[in-house]
Amino acid sequence: MKMERPADDVAVAIETKITAPITWTLQSKFKIQDIRDNQHEEVLTLIKHHYFREEPMCKSIKLLKDSASVSGYLDLIRIWLKDTTSLIAISAKSGRIIGVAITRINSFLYKSNTYSRVQIFTGEALEAMMRLKGALVKQANIYESTGHDTYLCIYVICVHPSYKNKGIEKGLLDACSRAATNMKISLLAGIFTSNNDQSIARKMEYSILTQIPYKHWIIDNNVVFDDTEIENYSAAFMILLKT
């Protein structure tokens, strides 16, 4: 005799299926999926411990020594996470979050591009970084130069150092592309600040729209980012136009 499942169990099963994150990439060592609300703090911890320490601009300007900038940057990322488009890479072995792509939909109509708006950021280090990124975006004039009024912006790509060069960065960018297609968005863009990320983006057919060499970013006769290491030559605003 077939046993009927209790109505409450059926409801829970249906809700779980509806709210389950989409898995965009499934490989033997990791998977890439949407972020759930209860994973935000783990994502922020990963970014604080590794992106803030290792990303060329953060490292050069000693972001972690500026507590106001650290708090301000984390608060900004919390806002981006609310857009619900960001993706995470999860280790198949440990179940831990080992990578993240923080993304957000920007549109001309709602003027949602953080870098293009005039804002006052908390902390000197954060303000300095956002001034350079804002200049890149302003120079790009992306809406006019591409003819698109909406794009998916990649704000942060972060992978745990133990998992670098294992295909996770590429996997995250590829998943962002497929997520954009799913949302019927044909234009992706991001500011890539390391040579490694720029190389991966180029291999995935991103092109440079604007670029600022770090040694050319001078304020009050001082090079602001004077220790980004020789291989990290510039910050680049790169786009991928999907046909």
mmCIF file of C-alpha atoms in Angstrom:
data_model
loop_
_atom_site.group_PDB
_atom_site.id
_atom_site.type_symbol
_atom_site.label_atom_id
_atom_site.label_comp_id
_atom_site.label_asym_id
_atom_site.label_seq_id
_atom_site.Cartn_x
_atom_site.Cartn_y
_atom_site.Cartn_z
ATOM 1 C CA MET A 1 0.000 0.000 0.000
ATOM 2 C CA LYS A 2 1.401 3.420 -0.988
ATOM 3 C CA MET A 3 1.778 5.842 1.924
ATOM 4 C CA GLU A 4 0.774 9.441 1.310
ATOM 5 C CA ARG A 5 3.232 12.108 2.506
ATOM 6 C CA PRO A 6 1.830 14.531 5.113
ATOM 7 C CA ALA A 7 0.741 17.843 3.608
ATOM 8 C CA ASP A 8 3.289 19.764 5.688
ATOM 9 C CA ASP A 9 6.127 17.597 4.363
ATOM 10 C CA VAL A 10 4.984 18.150 0.794
ATOM 11 C CA ALA A 11 4.841 21.921 1.339
ATOM 12 C CA VAL A 12 8.346 21.944 2.812
ATOM 13 C CA ALA A 13 9.683 19.865 -0.074
ATOM 14 C CA ILE A 14 8.124 22.192 -2.638
ATOM 15 C CA GLU A 15 9.446 25.324 -0.904
ATOM 16 C CA THR A 16 12.931 23.811 -0.630
ATOM 17 C CA LYS A 17 12.935 23.056 -4.341
ATOM 18 C CA ILE A 18 11.781 26.573 -5.206
ATOM 19 C CA THR A 19 14.311 28.315 -2.952
ATOM 20 C CA ALA A 20 17.257 26.006 -3.643
ATOM 21 C CA PRO A 21 20.186 27.875 -5.220
ATOM 22 C CA ILE A 22 20.871 27.357 -8.905
ATOM 23 C CA THR A 23 24.079 25.402 -9.536
ATOM 24 C CA TRP A 24 25.836 26.961 -12.538
ATOM 25 C CA THR A 25 28.965 24.800 -12.555
ATOM 26 C CA LEU A 26 29.517 21.317 -11.140
ATOM 27 C CA GLN A 27 33.022 19.865 -11.230
ATOM 28 C CA SER A 28 34.765 17.154 -9.266
ATOM 29 C CA LYS A 29 36.471 19.600 -6.881
ATOM 30 C CA PHE A 30 34.016 22.505 -6.691
ATOM 31 C CA LYS A 31 30.611 23.799 -7.676
ATOM 32 C CA ILE A 32 29.402 27.317 -8.397
ATOM 33 C CA GLN A 33 25.962 28.416 -7.285
ATOM 34 C CA ASP A 34 23.850 31.367 -6.193
ATOM 35 C CA ILE A 35 24.445 32.819 -2.729
ATOM 36 C CA ARG A 36 21.893 32.274 0.005
ATOM 37 C CA ASP A 37 21.258 34.952 2.639
ATOM 38 C CA ASN A 38 22.730 32.773 5.393
ATOM 39 C CA GLN A 39 26.040 32.607 3.488
ATOM 40 C CA HIS A 40 26.670 36.354 3.360
ATOM 41 C CA GLU A 41 28.843 36.478 6.483
ATOM 42 C CA GLU A 42 31.035 33.601 5.270
ATOM 43 C CA VAL A 43 31.485 35.470 1.983
ATOM 44 C CA LEU A 44 32.421 38.680 3.814
ATOM 45 C CA THR A 45 34.940 36.787 5.948
ATOM 46 C CA LEU A 46 36.582 35.342 2.833
ATOM 47 C CA ILE A 47 36.803 38.792 1.264
ATOM 48 C CA LYS A 48 38.155 40.456 4.395
ATOM 49 C CA HIS A 49 40.816 37.813 5.049
ATOM 50 C CA HIS A 50 42.011 37.369 1.472
ATOM 51 C CA TYR A 51 40.764 39.972 -1.019
ATOM 52 C CA PHE A 52 41.555 42.887 1.302
ATOM 53 C CA ARG A 53 44.984 41.402 1.940
ATOM 54 C CA GLU A 54 45.970 40.285 -1.565
ATOM 55 C CA GLU A 55 44.134 42.389 -4.179
ATOM 56 C CA PRO A 56 46.738 44.791 -5.651
ATOM 57 C CA MET A 57 44.997 48.074 -4.797
ATOM 58 C CA CYS A 58 43.972 46.951 -1.305
ATOM 59 C CA LYS A 59 47.462 45.637 -0.621
ATOM 60 C CA SER A 60 49.256 48.692 -1.985
ATOM 61 C CA ILE A 61 47.204 51.192 0.012
ATOM 62 C CA LYS A 62 47.272 48.988 3.149
ATOM 63 C CA LEU A 63 43.503 48.796 3.397
ATOM 64 C CA LEU A 64 43.523 46.454 6.401
ATOM 65 C CA LYS A 65 45.274 49.108 8.503
ATOM 66 C CA ASP A 66 42.402 51.546 7.860
ATOM 67 C CA SER A 67 39.547 50.224 9.998
ATOM 68 C CA ALA A 68 37.091 52.829 8.680
ATOM 69 C CA SER A 69 37.803 51.732 5.097
ATOM 70 C CA VAL A 70 37.462 48.055 5.997
ATOM 71 C CA SER A 71 34.061 48.671 7.600
ATOM 72 C CA GLY A 72 32.960 50.933 4.763
ATOM 73 C CA TYR A 73 33.980 48.441 2.082
ATOM 74 C CA LEU A 74 32.237 45.542 3.856
ATOM 75 C CA ASP A 75 29.081 47.649 4.188
ATOM 76 C CA LEU A 76 29.240 48.425 0.466
ATOM 77 C CA ILE A 77 29.597 44.733 -0.378
ATOM 78 C CA ARG A 78 26.597 43.946 1.836
ATOM 79 C CA ILE A 79 24.575 46.342 -0.322
ATOM 80 C CA TRP A 80 25.794 44.634 -3.511
ATOM 81 C CA LEU A 81 24.905 41.222 -2.086
ATOM 82 C CA LYS A 82 21.300 42.331 -1.657
ATOM 83 C CA ASP A 83 21.002 42.410 -5.449
ATOM 84 C CA THR A 84 20.962 38.570 -5.277
ATOM 85 C CA THR A 85 22.985 38.081 -8.463
ATOM 86 C CA SER A 86 26.334 37.182 -6.851
ATOM 87 C CA LEU A 87 27.812 33.691 -7.099
ATOM 88 C CA ILE A 88 29.978 31.480 -4.885
ATOM 89 C CA ALA A 89 32.350 28.572 -5.447
ATOM 90 C CA ILE A 90 32.032 25.785 -2.888
ATOM 91 C CA SER A 91 34.606 23.073 -2.213
ATOM 92 C CA ALA A 92 33.231 19.609 -2.994
ATOM 93 C CA LYS A 93 35.398 18.166 -0.218
ATOM 94 C CA SER A 94 34.809 20.555 2.691
ATOM 95 C CA GLY A 95 31.610 22.367 1.687
ATOM 96 C CA ARG A 96 33.320 25.676 2.466
ATOM 97 C CA ILE A 97 33.050 28.774 0.304
ATOM 98 C CA ILE A 98 36.360 29.072 -1.560
ATOM 99 C CA GLY A 99 35.524 31.765 -4.089
ATOM 100 C CA VAL A 100 33.028 34.511 -4.839
ATOM 101 C CA ALA A 101 31.983 36.825 -7.644
ATOM 102 C CA ILE A 102 30.155 39.859 -6.290
ATOM 103 C CA THR A 103 27.914 41.160 -9.067
ATOM 104 C CA ARG A 104 25.113 43.639 -9.506
ATOM 105 C CA ILE A 105 22.830 44.772 -12.311
ATOM 106 C CA ASN A 106 23.541 48.372 -13.319
ATOM 107 C CA SER A 107 21.131 50.345 -15.459
ATOM 108 C CA PHE A 108 21.029 53.768 -17.043
ATOM 109 C CA LEU A 109 17.413 54.214 -15.974
ATOM 110 C CA TYR A 110 18.070 53.717 -12.245
ATOM 111 C CA LYS A 111 21.611 55.136 -12.203
ATOM 112 C CA SER A 112 22.664 52.128 -10.123
ATOM 113 C CA ASN A 113 26.378 52.127 -10.977
ATOM 114 C CA THR A 114 28.233 52.713 -7.703
ATOM 115 C CA TYR A 115 31.414 53.895 -9.403
ATOM 116 C CA SER A 116 29.736 56.472 -11.629
ATOM 117 C CA ARG A 117 27.893 58.321 -8.862
ATOM 118 C CA VAL A 118 29.326 61.071 -6.716
ATOM 119 C CA GLN A 119 29.624 59.514 -3.261
ATOM 120 C CA ILE A 120 31.521 60.036 -0.039
ATOM 121 C CA PHE A 121 33.082 56.773 1.105
ATOM 122 C CA THR A 122 34.056 56.016 4.694
ATOM 123 C CA GLY A 123 37.830 55.773 5.101
ATOM 124 C CA GLU A 124 40.735 57.324 3.182
ATOM 125 C CA ALA A 125 41.894 54.071 1.599
ATOM 126 C CA LEU A 126 38.431 53.190 0.319
ATOM 127 C CA GLU A 127 37.938 56.720 -0.999
ATOM 128 C CA ALA A 128 41.248 56.510 -2.896
ATOM 129 C CA MET A 129 40.350 53.194 -4.515
ATOM 130 C CA MET A 130 36.881 54.323 -5.493
ATOM 131 C CA ARG A 131 38.235 57.512 -7.065
ATOM 132 C CA LEU A 132 40.374 55.492 -9.467
ATOM 133 C CA LYS A 133 37.568 53.037 -10.230
ATOM 134 C CA GLY A 134 35.140 55.888 -10.705
ATOM 135 C CA ALA A 135 37.511 57.519 -13.186
ATOM 136 C CA LEU A 136 37.702 54.268 -15.175
ATOM 137 C CA VAL A 137 33.931 53.970 -15.386
ATOM 138 C CA LYS A 138 33.451 57.645 -16.225
ATOM 139 C CA GLN A 139 35.994 57.437 -19.041
ATOM 140 C CA ALA A 140 34.305 54.307 -20.384
ATOM 141 C CA ASN A 141 30.904 56.007 -20.712
ATOM 142 C CA ILE A 142 29.590 52.472 -21.065
ATOM 143 C CA TYR A 143 25.951 53.226 -21.875
ATOM 144 C CA GLU A 144 26.813 55.495 -24.773
ATOM 145 C CA SER A 145 29.843 53.563 -26.036
ATOM 146 C CA THR A 146 28.046 50.203 -26.115
ATOM 147 C CA GLY A 147 24.486 51.304 -26.838
ATOM 148 C CA HIS A 148 23.205 49.178 -23.940
ATOM 149 C CA ASP A 149 21.216 50.588 -21.030
ATOM 150 C CA THR A 150 21.729 47.619 -18.673
ATOM 151 C CA TYR A 151 24.707 45.453 -17.788
ATOM 152 C CA LEU A 152 25.835 42.959 -15.174
ATOM 153 C CA CYS A 153 28.765 44.453 -13.288
ATOM 154 C CA ILE A 154 31.396 42.284 -11.593
ATOM 155 C CA TYR A 155 32.551 44.204 -8.526
ATOM 156 C CA VAL A 156 34.755 41.632 -6.796
ATOM 157 C CA ILE A 157 36.379 38.344 -7.812
ATOM 158 C CA CYS A 158 37.972 36.582 -4.851
ATOM 159 C CA VAL A 159 39.351 33.048 -4.600
ATOM 160 C CA HIS A 160 40.968 31.522 -1.521
ATOM 161 C CA PRO A 161 44.776 31.380 -2.037
ATOM 162 C CA SER A 162 44.812 27.586 -1.618
ATOM 163 C CA TYR A 163 42.542 27.270 -4.653
ATOM 164 C CA LYS A 164 44.201 29.774 -6.988
ATOM 165 C CA ASN A 165 45.024 28.661 -10.534
ATOM 166 C CA LYS A 166 42.658 25.704 -10.346
ATOM 167 C CA GLY A 167 40.050 27.019 -12.722
ATOM 168 C CA ILE A 168 37.812 28.651 -10.122
ATOM 169 C CA GLU A 169 38.299 32.227 -11.345
ATOM 170 C CA LYS A 170 37.444 31.118 -14.885
ATOM 171 C CA GLY A 171 34.519 29.091 -13.553
ATOM 172 C CA LEU A 172 33.127 32.112 -11.725
ATOM 173 C CA LEU A 173 33.403 34.356 -14.791
ATOM 174 C CA ASP A 174 31.816 31.712 -16.991
ATOM 175 C CA ALA A 175 28.970 31.265 -14.500
ATOM 176 C CA CYS A 176 28.451 35.047 -14.433
ATOM 177 C CA SER A 177 28.112 34.971 -18.211
ATOM 178 C CA ARG A 178 25.516 32.208 -18.117
ATOM 179 C CA ALA A 179 23.650 33.899 -15.277
ATOM 180 C CA ALA A 180 23.521 37.097 -17.343
ATOM 181 C CA THR A 181 22.097 35.163 -20.282
ATOM 182 C CA ASN A 182 19.496 33.677 -17.963
ATOM 183 C CA MET A 183 18.522 37.227 -16.938
ATOM 184 C CA LYS A 184 18.449 38.289 -20.624
ATOM 185 C CA ILE A 185 21.404 40.636 -20.130
ATOM 186 C CA SER A 186 23.864 40.661 -23.020
ATOM 187 C CA LEU A 187 26.523 43.007 -21.602
ATOM 188 C CA LEU A 188 28.914 42.165 -18.751
ATOM 189 C CA ALA A 189 31.576 44.454 -17.320
ATOM 190 C CA GLY A 190 34.011 44.574 -14.462
ATOM 191 C CA ILE A 191 37.052 46.363 -13.113
ATOM 192 C CA PHE A 192 39.898 43.865 -13.058
ATOM 193 C CA THR A 193 42.811 45.101 -10.986
ATOM 194 C CA SER A 194 45.337 42.259 -11.242
ATOM 195 C CA ASN A 195 47.234 40.884 -14.215
ATOM 196 C CA ASN A 196 45.932 37.408 -13.397
ATOM 197 C CA ASP A 197 42.263 38.424 -13.531
ATOM 198 C CA GLN A 198 42.792 40.523 -16.661
ATOM 199 C CA SER A 199 44.485 37.555 -18.388
ATOM 200 C CA ILE A 200 41.621 35.216 -17.502
ATOM 201 C CA ALA A 201 39.071 37.792 -18.689
ATOM 202 C CA ARG A 202 40.913 38.244 -22.003
ATOM 203 C CA LYS A 203 40.895 34.482 -22.573
ATOM 204 C CA MET A 204 37.129 34.603 -22.091
ATOM 205 C CA GLU A 205 36.901 37.294 -24.798
ATOM 206 C CA TYR A 206 36.515 40.328 -22.547
ATOM 207 C CA SER A 207 37.973 43.465 -24.099
ATOM 208 C CA ILE A 208 39.423 46.534 -22.413
ATOM 209 C CA LEU A 209 37.188 49.583 -22.613
ATOM 210 C CA THR A 210 39.373 51.818 -20.420
ATOM 211 C CA GLN A 211 42.622 51.290 -18.558
ATOM 212 C CA ILE A 212 44.648 53.296 -16.031
ATOM 213 C CA PRO A 213 48.257 52.319 -15.233
ATOM 214 C CA TYR A 214 48.841 52.514 -11.483
ATOM 215 C CA LYS A 215 52.001 54.569 -11.928
ATOM 216 C CA HIS A 216 49.965 57.209 -13.795
ATOM 217 C CA TRP A 217 47.405 57.662 -11.002
ATOM 218 C CA ILE A 218 48.997 60.612 -9.214
ATOM 219 C CA ILE A 219 47.391 62.857 -6.598
ATOM 220 C CA ASP A 220 49.266 65.748 -4.951
ATOM 221 C CA ASN A 221 52.410 64.668 -6.838
ATOM 222 C CA ASN A 222 52.297 61.196 -5.290
ATOM 223 C CA VAL A 223 51.645 57.837 -6.950
ATOM 224 C CA VAL A 224 48.705 56.580 -4.915
ATOM 225 C CA PHE A 225 49.197 52.872 -5.642
ATOM 226 C CA ASP A 226 52.981 52.615 -5.711
ATOM 227 C CA ASP A 227 53.421 49.004 -4.603
ATOM 228 C CA THR A 228 51.117 46.820 -6.708
ATOM 229 C CA GLU A 229 54.049 44.582 -7.766
ATOM 230 C CA ILE A 230 55.510 44.753 -11.244
ATOM 231 C CA GLU A 231 53.154 42.223 -12.851
ATOM 232 C CA ASN A 232 50.084 44.215 -11.782
ATOM 233 C CA TYR A 233 50.447 47.096 -14.200
ATOM 234 C CA SER A 234 46.985 48.619 -14.266
ATOM 235 C CA ALA A 235 43.305 48.613 -13.404
ATOM 236 C CA ALA A 236 41.147 47.877 -16.436
ATOM 237 C CA PHE A 237 37.436 48.265 -17.086
ATOM 238 C CA MET A 238 36.652 45.311 -19.319
ATOM 239 C CA ILE A 239 33.477 44.267 -21.079
ATOM 240 C CA LEU A 240 32.005 41.196 -22.691
ATOM 241 C CA LEU A 241 29.241 41.717 -25.211
ATOM 242 C CA LYS A 242 27.283 38.532 -25.796
ATOM 243 C CA THR A 243 25.570 38.101 -29.146
#
